[in-house]
mmCIF file of N, CA and C in Angstrom:
data_model
loop_
_atom_site.group_PDB
_atom_site.id
_atom_site.type_symbol
_atom_site.label_atom_id
_atom_site.label_comp_id
_atom_site.label_asym_id
_atom_site.label_seq_id
_atom_site.Cartn_x
_atom_site.Cartn_y
_atom_site.Cartn_z
ATOM 1 N N MET I 74 0.714 -10.635 16.935
ATOM 2 C CA MET I 74 1.776 -10.541 15.923
ATOM 3 C C MET I 74 1.435 -9.479 14.891
ATOM 4 N N LYS I 75 2.502 -8.912 14.322
ATOM 5 C CA LYS I 75 2.281 -7.895 13.291
ATOM 6 C C LYS I 75 2.537 -8.476 11.906
ATOM 7 N N VAL I 76 1.670 -8.148 10.999
ATOM 8 C CA VAL I 76 1.768 -8.663 9.636
ATOM 9 C C VAL I 76 1.527 -7.506 8.684
ATOM 10 N N ARG I 77 2.311 -7.455 7.631
ATOM 11 C CA ARG I 77 2.069 -6.439 6.607
ATOM 12 C C ARG I 77 1.652 -7.135 5.314
ATOM 13 N N VAL I 78 0.530 -6.709 4.776
ATOM 14 C CA VAL I 78 0.027 -7.293 3.534
ATOM 15 C C VAL I 78 0.068 -6.236 2.438
ATOM 16 N N LEU I 79 0.727 -6.574 1.342
ATOM 17 C CA LEU I 79 0.728 -5.668 0.180
ATOM 18 C C LEU I 79 -0.258 -6.210 -0.838
ATOM 19 N N ILE I 80 -1.176 -5.375 -1.258
ATOM 20 C CA ILE I 80 -2.225 -5.787 -2.196
ATOM 21 C C ILE I 80 -2.067 -4.982 -3.483
ATOM 22 N N MET I 81 -1.773 -5.692 -4.570
ATOM 23 C CA MET I 81 -1.506 -4.990 -5.836
ATOM 24 C C MET I 81 -2.495 -5.450 -6.904
ATOM 25 N N PRO I 82 -2.797 -4.551 -7.847
ATOM 26 C CA PRO I 82 -3.593 -4.991 -8.996
ATOM 27 C C PRO I 82 -2.815 -6.075 -9.749
ATOM 28 N N LYS I 83 -3.530 -7.085 -10.249
ATOM 29 C CA LYS I 83 -2.850 -8.146 -10.998
ATOM 30 C C LYS I 83 -2.186 -7.585 -12.248
ATOM 31 N N ARG I 84 -1.027 -8.155 -12.554
ATOM 32 C CA ARG I 84 -0.285 -7.738 -13.735
ATOM 33 C C ARG I 84 -1.181 -7.838 -14.978
ATOM 34 N N GLY I 85 -1.185 -6.826 -15.775
ATOM 35 C CA GLY I 85 -1.961 -6.876 -17.006
ATOM 36 C C GLY I 85 -3.363 -6.305 -16.861
ATOM 37 N N LEU I 86 -3.799 -6.137 -15.611
ATOM 38 C CA LEU I 86 -5.121 -5.549 -15.420
ATOM 39 C C LEU I 86 -5.012 -4.036 -15.286
ATOM 40 N N LEU I 87 -6.123 -3.400 -15.473
ATOM 41 C CA LEU I 87 -6.181 -1.945 -15.363
ATOM 42 C C LEU I 87 -5.705 -1.466 -13.996
ATOM 43 N N ASP I 88 -4.912 -0.433 -14.002
ATOM 44 C CA ASP I 88 -4.475 0.189 -12.755
ATOM 45 C C ASP I 88 -4.555 1.695 -12.991
ATOM 46 N N PRO I 89 -5.792 2.220 -12.968
ATOM 47 C CA PRO I 89 -5.983 3.623 -13.337
ATOM 48 C C PRO I 89 -5.186 4.577 -12.452
ATOM 49 N N GLU I 90 -5.059 4.242 -11.166
ATOM 50 C CA GLU I 90 -4.329 5.137 -10.275
ATOM 51 C C GLU I 90 -2.839 5.130 -10.646
ATOM 52 N N GLY I 91 -2.312 3.948 -10.951
ATOM 53 C CA GLY I 91 -0.917 3.857 -11.381
ATOM 54 C C GLY I 91 -0.672 4.648 -12.655
ATOM 55 N N ARG I 92 -1.625 4.544 -13.558
ATOM 56 C CA ARG I 92 -1.493 5.276 -14.818
ATOM 57 C C ARG I 92 -1.505 6.785 -14.587
ATOM 58 N N ALA I 93 -2.382 7.211 -13.698
ATOM 59 C CA ALA I 93 -2.485 8.646 -13.388
ATOM 60 C C ALA I 93 -1.200 9.157 -12.734
ATOM 61 N N VAL I 94 -0.648 8.367 -11.816
ATOM 62 C CA VAL I 94 0.585 8.785 -11.144
ATOM 63 C C VAL I 94 1.730 8.855 -12.162
ATOM 64 N N LYS I 95 1.788 7.870 -13.048
ATOM 65 C CA LYS I 95 2.842 7.854 -14.066
ATOM 66 C C LYS I 95 2.785 9.120 -14.928
ATOM 67 N N GLU I 96 1.576 9.461 -15.351
ATOM 68 C CA GLU I 96 1.386 10.628 -16.209
ATOM 69 C C GLU I 96 1.776 11.906 -15.467
ATOM 70 N N MET I 97 1.370 11.991 -14.219
ATOM 71 C CA MET I 97 1.660 13.182 -13.411
ATOM 72 C C MET I 97 3.167 13.328 -13.204
ATOM 73 N N LEU I 98 3.850 12.206 -12.937
ATOM 74 C CA LEU I 98 5.299 12.287 -12.723
ATOM 75 C C LEU I 98 6.016 12.653 -14.021
ATOM 76 N N THR I 99 5.546 12.092 -15.116
ATOM 77 C CA THR I 99 6.133 12.407 -16.424
ATOM 78 C C THR I 99 5.956 13.892 -16.744
ATOM 79 N N ASP I 100 4.768 14.393 -16.491
ATOM 80 C CA ASP I 100 4.489 15.822 -16.704
ATOM 81 C C ASP I 100 5.399 16.699 -15.848
ATOM 82 N N ASN I 101 5.870 16.151 -14.734
ATOM 83 C CA ASN I 101 6.724 16.922 -13.849
ATOM 84 C C ASN I 101 8.211 16.636 -14.041
ATOM 85 N N GLY I 102 8.535 16.027 -15.176
ATOM 86 C CA GLY I 102 9.943 15.929 -15.549
ATOM 87 C C GLY I 102 10.649 14.638 -15.172
ATOM 88 N N PHE I 103 9.935 13.692 -14.577
ATOM 89 C CA PHE I 103 10.571 12.419 -14.245
ATOM 90 C C PHE I 103 10.449 11.443 -15.424
ATOM 91 N N THR I 104 11.479 10.606 -15.575
ATOM 92 C CA THR I 104 11.392 9.567 -16.587
ATOM 93 C C THR I 104 10.960 8.280 -15.884
ATOM 94 N N VAL I 105 9.736 7.915 -16.142
ATOM 95 C CA VAL I 105 9.126 6.826 -15.403
ATOM 96 C C VAL I 105 8.704 5.751 -16.380
ATOM 97 N N LYS I 106 9.188 4.523 -16.156
ATOM 98 C CA LYS I 106 8.836 3.436 -17.067
ATOM 99 C C LYS I 106 7.510 2.791 -16.654
ATOM 100 N N ASP I 107 7.329 2.647 -15.354
ATOM 101 C CA ASP I 107 6.111 1.981 -14.904
ATOM 102 C C ASP I 107 5.759 2.411 -13.481
ATOM 103 N N VAL I 108 4.476 2.489 -13.217
ATOM 104 C CA VAL I 108 4.003 2.769 -11.854
ATOM 105 C C VAL I 108 2.841 1.830 -11.561
ATOM 106 N N LYS I 109 2.898 1.193 -10.426
ATOM 107 C CA LYS I 109 1.733 0.427 -9.968
ATOM 108 C C LYS I 109 1.347 0.935 -8.585
ATOM 109 N N VAL I 110 0.059 1.100 -8.370
ATOM 110 C CA VAL I 110 -0.396 1.573 -7.070
ATOM 111 C C VAL I 110 -1.279 0.504 -6.429
ATOM 112 N N GLY I 111 -0.975 0.181 -5.206
ATOM 113 C CA GLY I 111 -1.773 -0.795 -4.478
ATOM 114 C C GLY I 111 -1.988 -0.339 -3.055
ATOM 115 N N LYS I 112 -2.364 -1.289 -2.201
ATOM 116 C CA LYS I 112 -2.642 -0.957 -0.801
ATOM 117 C C LYS I 112 -1.715 -1.717 0.139
ATOM 118 N N VAL I 113 -1.421 -1.110 1.267
ATOM 119 C CA VAL I 113 -0.736 -1.808 2.354
ATOM 120 C C VAL I 113 -1.723 -1.913 3.500
ATOM 121 N N VAL I 114 -1.820 -3.082 4.073
ATOM 122 C CA VAL I 114 -2.611 -3.235 5.289
ATOM 123 C C VAL I 114 -1.686 -3.792 6.371
ATOM 124 N N GLU I 115 -1.472 -3.005 7.420
ATOM 125 C CA GLU I 115 -0.668 -3.470 8.543
ATOM 126 C C GLU I 115 -1.605 -3.926 9.649
ATOM 127 N N LEU I 116 -1.473 -5.187 10.008
ATOM 128 C CA LEU I 116 -2.381 -5.796 10.981
ATOM 129 C C LEU I 116 -1.636 -6.176 12.238
ATOM 130 N N GLU I 117 -2.278 -5.985 13.361
ATOM 131 C CA GLU I 117 -1.772 -6.550 14.605
ATOM 132 C C GLU I 117 -2.850 -7.502 15.105
ATOM 133 N N VAL I 118 -2.553 -8.790 15.019
ATOM 134 C CA VAL I 118 -3.564 -9.810 15.340
ATOM 135 C C VAL I 118 -3.008 -10.816 16.344
ATOM 136 N N GLU I 119 -3.901 -11.632 16.864
ATOM 137 C CA GLU I 119 -3.516 -12.720 17.783
ATOM 138 C C GLU I 119 -2.522 -13.678 17.145
ATOM 139 N N GLU I 120 -1.608 -14.182 17.935
ATOM 140 C CA GLU I 120 -0.759 -15.300 17.495
ATOM 141 C C GLU I 120 -1.655 -16.413 16.963
ATOM 142 N N GLY I 121 -1.251 -17.044 15.890
ATOM 143 C CA GLY I 121 -1.999 -18.194 15.398
ATOM 144 C C GLY I 121 -3.150 -17.841 14.474
ATOM 145 N N THR I 122 -3.370 -16.556 14.235
ATOM 146 C CA THR I 122 -4.434 -16.155 13.300
ATOM 147 C C THR I 122 -4.134 -16.719 11.898
ATOM 148 N N ASP I 123 -5.175 -17.208 11.257
ATOM 149 C CA ASP I 123 -5.021 -17.741 9.900
ATOM 150 C C ASP I 123 -5.004 -16.553 8.919
ATOM 151 N N ILE I 124 -3.795 -16.081 8.663
ATOM 152 C CA ILE I 124 -3.641 -14.856 7.859
ATOM 153 C C ILE I 124 -4.128 -15.047 6.420
ATOM 154 N N LYS I 125 -3.843 -16.231 5.883
ATOM 155 C CA LYS I 125 -4.264 -16.496 4.503
ATOM 156 C C LYS I 125 -5.798 -16.383 4.404
ATOM 157 N N LYS I 126 -6.484 -16.981 5.359
ATOM 158 C CA LYS I 126 -7.957 -16.940 5.371
ATOM 159 C C LYS I 126 -8.447 -15.495 5.528
ATOM 160 N N LEU I 127 -7.798 -14.775 6.419
ATOM 161 C CA LEU I 127 -8.180 -13.380 6.661
ATOM 162 C C LEU I 127 -8.014 -12.554 5.384
ATOM 163 N N VAL I 128 -6.852 -12.706 4.751
ATOM 164 C CA VAL I 128 -6.563 -11.887 3.566
ATOM 165 C C VAL I 128 -7.436 -12.292 2.392
ATOM 166 N N GLU I 129 -7.463 -13.602 2.114
ATOM 167 C CA GLU I 129 -8.206 -14.054 0.924
ATOM 168 C C GLU I 129 -9.708 -13.937 1.117
ATOM 169 N N GLY I 130 -10.152 -14.055 2.354
ATOM 170 C CA GLY I 130 -11.576 -13.994 2.599
ATOM 171 C C GLY I 130 -12.108 -12.583 2.762
ATOM 172 N N PHE I 131 -11.253 -11.685 3.244
ATOM 173 C CA PHE I 131 -11.806 -10.383 3.637
ATOM 174 C C PHE I 131 -11.078 -9.156 3.079
ATOM 175 N N LEU I 132 -9.844 -9.314 2.680
ATOM 176 C CA LEU I 132 -9.125 -8.099 2.260
ATOM 177 C C LEU I 132 -8.994 -7.922 0.750
ATOM 178 N N ILE I 133 -8.873 -9.021 0.020
ATOM 179 C CA ILE I 133 -8.605 -8.832 -1.410
ATOM 180 C C ILE I 133 -9.756 -9.313 -2.285
ATOM 181 N N ASN I 134 -9.734 -8.836 -3.508
ATOM 182 C CA ASN I 134 -10.594 -9.371 -4.558
ATOM 183 C C ASN I 134 -9.697 -10.209 -5.462
ATOM 184 N N PRO I 135 -9.778 -11.555 -5.325
ATOM 185 C CA PRO I 135 -8.824 -12.418 -6.026
ATOM 186 C C PRO I 135 -8.943 -12.365 -7.548
ATOM 187 N N LEU I 136 -10.032 -11.831 -8.044
ATOM 188 C CA LEU I 136 -10.177 -11.709 -9.503
ATOM 189 C C LEU I 136 -9.213 -10.660 -10.048
ATOM 190 N N VAL I 137 -9.001 -9.615 -9.300
ATOM 191 C CA VAL I 137 -8.233 -8.495 -9.851
ATOM 192 C C VAL I 137 -7.013 -8.107 -9.021
ATOM 193 N N GLU I 138 -6.868 -8.732 -7.858
ATOM 194 C CA GLU I 138 -5.751 -8.342 -6.993
ATOM 195 C C GLU I 138 -4.913 -9.554 -6.595
ATOM 196 N N GLU I 139 -3.641 -9.286 -6.346
ATOM 197 C CA GLU I 139 -2.781 -10.315 -5.773
ATOM 198 C C GLU I 139 -2.116 -9.718 -4.548
ATOM 199 N N TYR I 140 -1.540 -10.576 -3.709
ATOM 200 C CA TYR I 140 -0.993 -10.035 -2.461
ATOM 201 C C TYR I 140 0.301 -10.714 -2.063
ATOM 202 N N ILE I 141 1.039 -10.012 -1.228
ATOM 203 C CA ILE I 141 2.264 -10.532 -0.631
ATOM 204 C C ILE I 141 2.127 -10.318 0.876
ATOM 205 N N ILE I 142 2.442 -11.343 1.653
ATOM 206 C CA ILE I 142 2.466 -11.184 3.106
ATOM 207 C C ILE I 142 3.917 -11.029 3.542
ATOM 208 N N GLU I 143 4.171 -10.003 4.367
ATOM 209 C CA GLU I 143 5.554 -9.773 4.816
ATOM 210 C C GLU I 143 5.670 -9.966 6.323
ATOM 211 N N MET Z 279 15.592 1.553 -12.437
ATOM 212 C CA MET Z 279 15.604 0.866 -11.148
ATOM 213 C C MET Z 279 14.191 0.794 -10.575
ATOM 214 N N LYS Z 280 13.972 -0.250 -9.785
ATOM 215 C CA LYS Z 280 12.643 -0.410 -9.176
ATOM 216 C C LYS Z 280 12.686 0.017 -7.713
ATOM 217 N N VAL Z 281 11.662 0.736 -7.324
ATOM 218 C CA VAL Z 281 11.580 1.241 -5.966
ATOM 219 C C VAL Z 281 10.159 1.006 -5.467
ATOM 220 N N ARG Z 282 10.049 0.583 -4.228
ATOM 221 C CA ARG Z 282 8.719 0.442 -3.637
ATOM 222 C C ARG Z 282 8.588 1.447 -2.495
ATOM 223 N N VAL Z 283 7.527 2.231 -2.559
ATOM 224 C CA VAL Z 283 7.282 3.242 -1.530
ATOM 225 C C VAL Z 283 6.014 2.861 -0.767
ATOM 226 N N LEU Z 284 6.135 2.763 0.542
ATOM 227 C CA LEU Z 284 4.952 2.516 1.382
ATOM 228 C C LEU Z 284 4.543 3.830 2.020
ATOM 229 N N ILE Z 285 3.302 4.204 1.848
ATOM 230 C CA ILE Z 285 2.791 5.478 2.357
ATOM 231 C C ILE Z 285 1.710 5.184 3.386
ATOM 232 N N MET Z 286 1.953 5.588 4.620
ATOM 233 C CA MET Z 286 1.019 5.267 5.706
ATOM 234 C C MET Z 286 0.523 6.557 6.366
ATOM 235 N N PRO Z 287 -0.710 6.507 6.895
ATOM 236 C CA PRO Z 287 -1.163 7.644 7.704
ATOM 237 C C PRO Z 287 -0.240 7.785 8.908
ATOM 238 N N LYS Z 288 0.055 9.019 9.297
ATOM 239 C CA LYS Z 288 0.913 9.231 10.469
ATOM 240 C C LYS Z 288 0.259 8.669 11.727
ATOM 241 N N ARG Z 289 1.100 8.141 12.579
ATOM 242 C CA ARG Z 289 0.626 7.577 13.840
ATOM 243 C C ARG Z 289 -0.189 8.632 14.613
ATOM 244 N N GLY Z 290 -1.326 8.239 15.100
ATOM 245 C CA GLY Z 290 -2.131 9.159 15.884
ATOM 246 C C GLY Z 290 -3.141 9.939 15.058
ATOM 247 N N LEU Z 291 -2.977 9.907 13.745
ATOM 248 C CA LEU Z 291 -3.959 10.615 12.918
ATOM 249 C C LEU Z 291 -5.073 9.652 12.508
ATOM 250 N N LEU Z 292 -6.155 10.227 12.086
ATOM 251 C CA LEU Z 292 -7.298 9.431 11.656
ATOM 252 C C LEU Z 292 -6.922 8.485 10.521
ATOM 253 N N ASP Z 293 -7.399 7.277 10.624
ATOM 254 C CA ASP Z 293 -7.211 6.303 9.540
ATOM 255 C C ASP Z 293 -8.556 5.595 9.386
ATOM 256 N N PRO Z 294 -9.512 6.296 8.767
ATOM 257 C CA PRO Z 294 -10.878 5.747 8.708
ATOM 258 C C PRO Z 294 -10.935 4.393 8.017
ATOM 259 N N GLU Z 295 -10.096 4.199 6.993
ATOM 260 C CA GLU Z 295 -10.138 2.910 6.294
ATOM 261 C C GLU Z 295 -9.627 1.803 7.217
ATOM 262 N N GLY Z 296 -8.559 2.106 7.968
ATOM 263 C CA GLY Z 296 -8.036 1.128 8.924
ATOM 264 C C GLY Z 296 -9.072 0.782 9.971
ATOM 265 N N ARG Z 297 -9.764 1.781 10.436
ATOM 266 C CA ARG Z 297 -10.797 1.547 11.449
ATOM 267 C C ARG Z 297 -11.927 0.673 10.891
ATOM 268 N N ALA Z 298 -12.311 0.961 9.658
ATOM 269 C CA ALA Z 298 -13.379 0.177 9.029
ATOM 270 C C ALA Z 298 -12.957 -1.280 8.838
ATOM 271 N N VAL Z 299 -11.716 -1.480 8.417
ATOM 272 C CA VAL Z 299 -11.235 -2.854 8.212
ATOM 273 C C VAL Z 299 -11.180 -3.593 9.545
ATOM 274 N N LYS Z 300 -10.718 -2.904 10.583
ATOM 275 C CA LYS Z 300 -10.650 -3.525 11.905
ATOM 276 C C LYS Z 300 -12.030 -3.977 12.372
ATOM 277 N N GLU Z 301 -13.009 -3.091 12.192
ATOM 278 C CA GLU Z 301 -14.368 -3.405 12.615
ATOM 279 C C GLU Z 301 -14.937 -4.588 11.827
ATOM 280 N N MET Z 302 -14.688 -4.590 10.549
ATOM 281 C CA MET Z 302 -15.207 -5.653 9.687
ATOM 282 C C MET Z 302 -14.566 -6.988 10.068
ATOM 283 N N LEU Z 303 -13.250 -6.987 10.336
ATOM 284 C CA LEU Z 303 -12.589 -8.243 10.712
ATOM 285 C C LEU Z 303 -13.091 -8.733 12.073
ATOM 286 N N THR Z 304 -13.278 -7.799 12.992
ATOM 287 C CA THR Z 304 -13.788 -8.165 14.320
ATOM 288 C C THR Z 304 -15.185 -8.782 14.190
ATOM 289 N N ASP Z 305 -16.024 -8.152 13.386
ATOM 290 C CA ASP Z 305 -17.375 -8.682 13.157
ATOM 291 C C ASP Z 305 -17.330 -10.085 12.562
ATOM 292 N N ASN Z 306 -16.237 -10.391 11.888
ATOM 293 C CA ASN Z 306 -16.134 -11.699 11.258
ATOM 294 C C ASN Z 306 -15.310 -12.685 12.085
ATOM 295 N N GLY Z 307 -15.140 -12.370 13.351
ATOM 296 C CA GLY Z 307 -14.582 -13.355 14.267
ATOM 297 C C GLY Z 307 -13.077 -13.293 14.497
ATOM 298 N N PHE Z 308 -12.402 -12.341 13.888
ATOM 299 C CA PHE Z 308 -10.965 -12.223 14.123
ATOM 300 C C PHE Z 308 -10.705 -11.325 15.338
ATOM 301 N N THR Z 309 -9.638 -11.642 16.065
ATOM 302 C CA THR Z 309 -9.239 -10.782 17.163
ATOM 303 C C THR Z 309 -8.122 -9.877 16.657
ATOM 304 N N VAL Z 310 -8.470 -8.623 16.477
ATOM 305 C CA VAL Z 310 -7.567 -7.687 15.812
ATOM 306 C C VAL Z 310 -7.275 -6.537 16.754
ATOM 307 N N LYS Z 311 -5.998 -6.317 17.020
ATOM 308 C CA LYS Z 311 -5.644 -5.243 17.944
ATOM 309 C C LYS Z 311 -5.531 -3.906 17.208
ATOM 310 N N ASP Z 312 -4.990 -3.956 16.003
ATOM 311 C CA ASP Z 312 -4.814 -2.704 15.260
ATOM 312 C C ASP Z 312 -4.751 -2.975 13.763
ATOM 313 N N VAL Z 313 -5.280 -2.036 13.001
ATOM 314 C CA VAL Z 313 -5.170 -2.106 11.539
ATOM 315 C C VAL Z 313 -4.821 -0.730 11.028
ATOM 316 N N LYS Z 314 -3.836 -0.667 10.161
ATOM 317 C CA LYS Z 314 -3.544 0.591 9.469
ATOM 318 C C LYS Z 314 -3.575 0.308 7.974
ATOM 319 N N VAL Z 315 -4.183 1.205 7.235
ATOM 320 C CA VAL Z 315 -4.249 1.025 5.788
ATOM 321 C C VAL Z 315 -3.528 2.183 5.104
ATOM 322 N N GLY Z 316 -2.638 1.846 4.214
ATOM 323 C CA GLY Z 316 -1.922 2.864 3.457
ATOM 324 C C GLY Z 316 -1.818 2.467 1.998
ATOM 325 N N LYS Z 317 -0.887 3.119 1.300
ATOM 326 C CA LYS Z 317 -0.722 2.841 -0.126
ATOM 327 C C LYS Z 317 0.675 2.308 -0.428
ATOM 328 N N VAL Z 318 0.767 1.485 -1.446
ATOM 329 C CA VAL Z 318 2.059 1.079 -1.984
ATOM 330 C C VAL Z 318 2.169 1.667 -3.366
ATOM 331 N N VAL Z 319 3.296 2.267 -3.674
ATOM 332 C CA VAL Z 319 3.549 2.721 -5.038
ATOM 333 C C VAL Z 319 4.832 2.049 -5.515
ATOM 334 N N GLU Z 320 4.704 1.210 -6.533
ATOM 335 C CA GLU Z 320 5.888 0.563 -7.114
ATOM 336 C C GLU Z 320 6.280 1.325 -8.364
ATOM 337 N N LEU Z 321 7.494 1.842 -8.344
ATOM 338 C CA LEU Z 321 7.962 2.697 -9.436
ATOM 339 C C LEU Z 321 9.106 2.031 -10.182
ATOM 340 N N GLU Z 322 9.103 2.187 -11.487
ATOM 341 C CA GLU Z 322 10.275 1.809 -12.261
ATOM 342 C C GLU Z 322 10.763 3.095 -12.922
ATOM 343 N N VAL Z 323 11.900 3.583 -12.433
ATOM 344 C CA VAL Z 323 12.399 4.889 -12.889
ATOM 345 C C VAL Z 323 13.849 4.777 -13.338
ATOM 346 N N GLU Z 324 14.319 5.830 -14.003
ATOM 347 C CA GLU Z 324 15.729 5.929 -14.426
ATOM 348 C C GLU Z 324 16.693 5.803 -13.251
ATOM 349 N N GLU Z 325 17.817 5.175 -13.475
ATOM 350 C CA GLU Z 325 18.909 5.211 -12.491
ATOM 351 C C GLU Z 325 19.201 6.666 -12.141
ATOM 352 N N GLY Z 326 19.448 6.923 -10.880
ATOM 353 C CA GLY Z 326 19.840 8.273 -10.490
ATOM 354 C C GLY Z 326 18.684 9.209 -10.191
ATOM 355 N N THR Z 327 17.460 8.718 -10.356
ATOM 356 C CA THR Z 327 16.301 9.551 -10.030
ATOM 357 C C THR Z 327 16.332 9.936 -8.545
ATOM 358 N N ASP Z 328 16.009 11.180 -8.264
ATOM 359 C CA ASP Z 328 15.961 11.651 -6.881
ATOM 360 C C ASP Z 328 14.634 11.198 -6.261
ATOM 361 N N ILE Z 329 14.671 10.025 -5.658
ATOM 362 C CA ILE Z 329 13.450 9.394 -5.164
ATOM 363 C C ILE Z 329 12.816 10.214 -4.040
ATOM 364 N N LYS Z 330 13.669 10.756 -3.182
ATOM 365 C CA LYS Z 330 13.146 11.548 -2.062
ATOM 366 C C LYS Z 330 12.334 12.740 -2.600
ATOM 367 N N LYS Z 331 12.902 13.411 -3.603
ATOM 368 C CA LYS Z 331 12.213 14.556 -4.206
ATOM 369 C C LYS Z 331 10.891 14.119 -4.851
ATOM 370 N N LEU Z 332 10.962 13.004 -5.549
ATOM 371 C CA LEU Z 332 9.763 12.483 -6.218
ATOM 372 C C LEU Z 332 8.666 12.178 -5.194
ATOM 373 N N VAL Z 333 9.054 11.473 -4.142
ATOM 374 C CA VAL Z 333 8.053 11.054 -3.160
ATOM 375 C C VAL Z 333 7.523 12.247 -2.376
ATOM 376 N N GLU Z 334 8.448 13.048 -1.849
ATOM 377 C CA GLU Z 334 8.006 14.154 -0.989
ATOM 378 C C GLU Z 334 7.311 15.250 -1.781
ATOM 379 N N GLY Z 335 7.719 15.411 -3.030
ATOM 380 C CA GLY Z 335 7.127 16.478 -3.829
ATOM 381 C C GLY Z 335 5.829 16.081 -4.501
ATOM 382 N N PHE Z 336 5.664 14.790 -4.781
ATOM 383 C CA PHE Z 336 4.543 14.417 -5.636
ATOM 384 C C PHE Z 336 3.671 13.277 -5.130
ATOM 385 N N LEU Z 337 4.180 12.450 -4.238
ATOM 386 C CA LEU Z 337 3.366 11.296 -3.842
ATOM 387 C C LEU Z 337 2.673 11.420 -2.489
ATOM 388 N N ILE Z 338 3.307 12.116 -1.559
ATOM 389 C CA ILE Z 338 2.706 12.115 -0.227
ATOM 390 C C ILE Z 338 2.240 13.501 0.199
ATOM 391 N N ASN Z 339 1.400 13.483 1.196
ATOM 392 C CA ASN Z 339 1.031 14.706 1.901
ATOM 393 C C ASN Z 339 1.740 14.653 3.256
ATOM 394 N N PRO Z 340 2.845 15.421 3.399
ATOM 395 C CA PRO Z 340 3.676 15.291 4.597
ATOM 396 C C PRO Z 340 2.969 15.698 5.886
ATOM 397 N N LEU Z 341 1.858 16.402 5.773
ATOM 398 C CA LEU Z 341 1.116 16.756 6.985
ATOM 399 C C LEU Z 341 0.478 15.543 7.637
ATOM 400 N N VAL Z 342 0.037 14.622 6.815
ATOM 401 C CA VAL Z 342 -0.739 13.511 7.368
ATOM 402 C C VAL Z 342 -0.176 12.127 7.034
ATOM 403 N N GLU Z 343 0.850 12.096 6.190
ATOM 404 C CA GLU Z 343 1.379 10.787 5.791
ATOM 405 C C GLU Z 343 2.877 10.700 6.035
ATOM 406 N N GLU Z 344 3.327 9.469 6.261
ATOM 407 C CA GLU Z 344 4.764 9.223 6.328
ATOM 408 C C GLU Z 344 5.072 8.082 5.369
ATOM 409 N N TYR Z 345 6.344 7.900 5.028
ATOM 410 C CA TYR Z 345 6.643 6.885 4.019
ATOM 411 C C TYR Z 345 7.933 6.134 4.330
ATOM 412 N N ILE Z 346 8.012 4.959 3.731
ATOM 413 C CA ILE Z 346 9.216 4.138 3.792
ATOM 414 C C ILE Z 346 9.573 3.791 2.351
ATOM 415 N N ILE Z 347 10.850 3.932 2.013
ATOM 416 C CA ILE Z 347 11.308 3.498 0.687
ATOM 417 C C ILE Z 347 12.004 2.156 0.831
ATOM 418 N N GLU Z 348 11.623 1.193 -0.017
ATOM 419 C CA GLU Z 348 12.238 -0.144 0.089
ATOM 420 C C GLU Z 348 13.041 -0.454 -1.161
#
C-alpha cells in the first residue's frame, strides 16, 4: 500500500527554513503572510504495516514535529 | 489564501534521503518497497497570487524536482 506522510514543525516552534523562504519571497515581490516548510515521505509498504508505529518510532521527532497521514 | 505545495524528486533521479530512510526502516524490520522523500511548503499568500510563477520561479529546481499544488 502507498502512504503519504506530511511532517511539519509544530506550530509555534522555530521553522528557520520557512522563515527564510518567506523572506526570499517577500524580497521578490510576493505578499506572503506565512510559510511553513516540512517534509513529505511517500512510502510503499506491505498491507497491514503499522504506519503509526513506523512514523512515530522512526520518521518524526515528536518533540518538535507533528504529522498527517494521507 | 492557503496553498500546500509538495515538492518531490523526479522519478528515476537520485533520492539519497529516500534511500536512507528505506534502508533504516528495513533494518528495523519493516518491509518497504519504496520510499521517496520530498518537501512540503505551506504558504499563506494574497488572493490572486500567481502560485505557478512563485513555485516554478522560486521554490523548485525543475531539472530535478516536480511538484503538486493542493
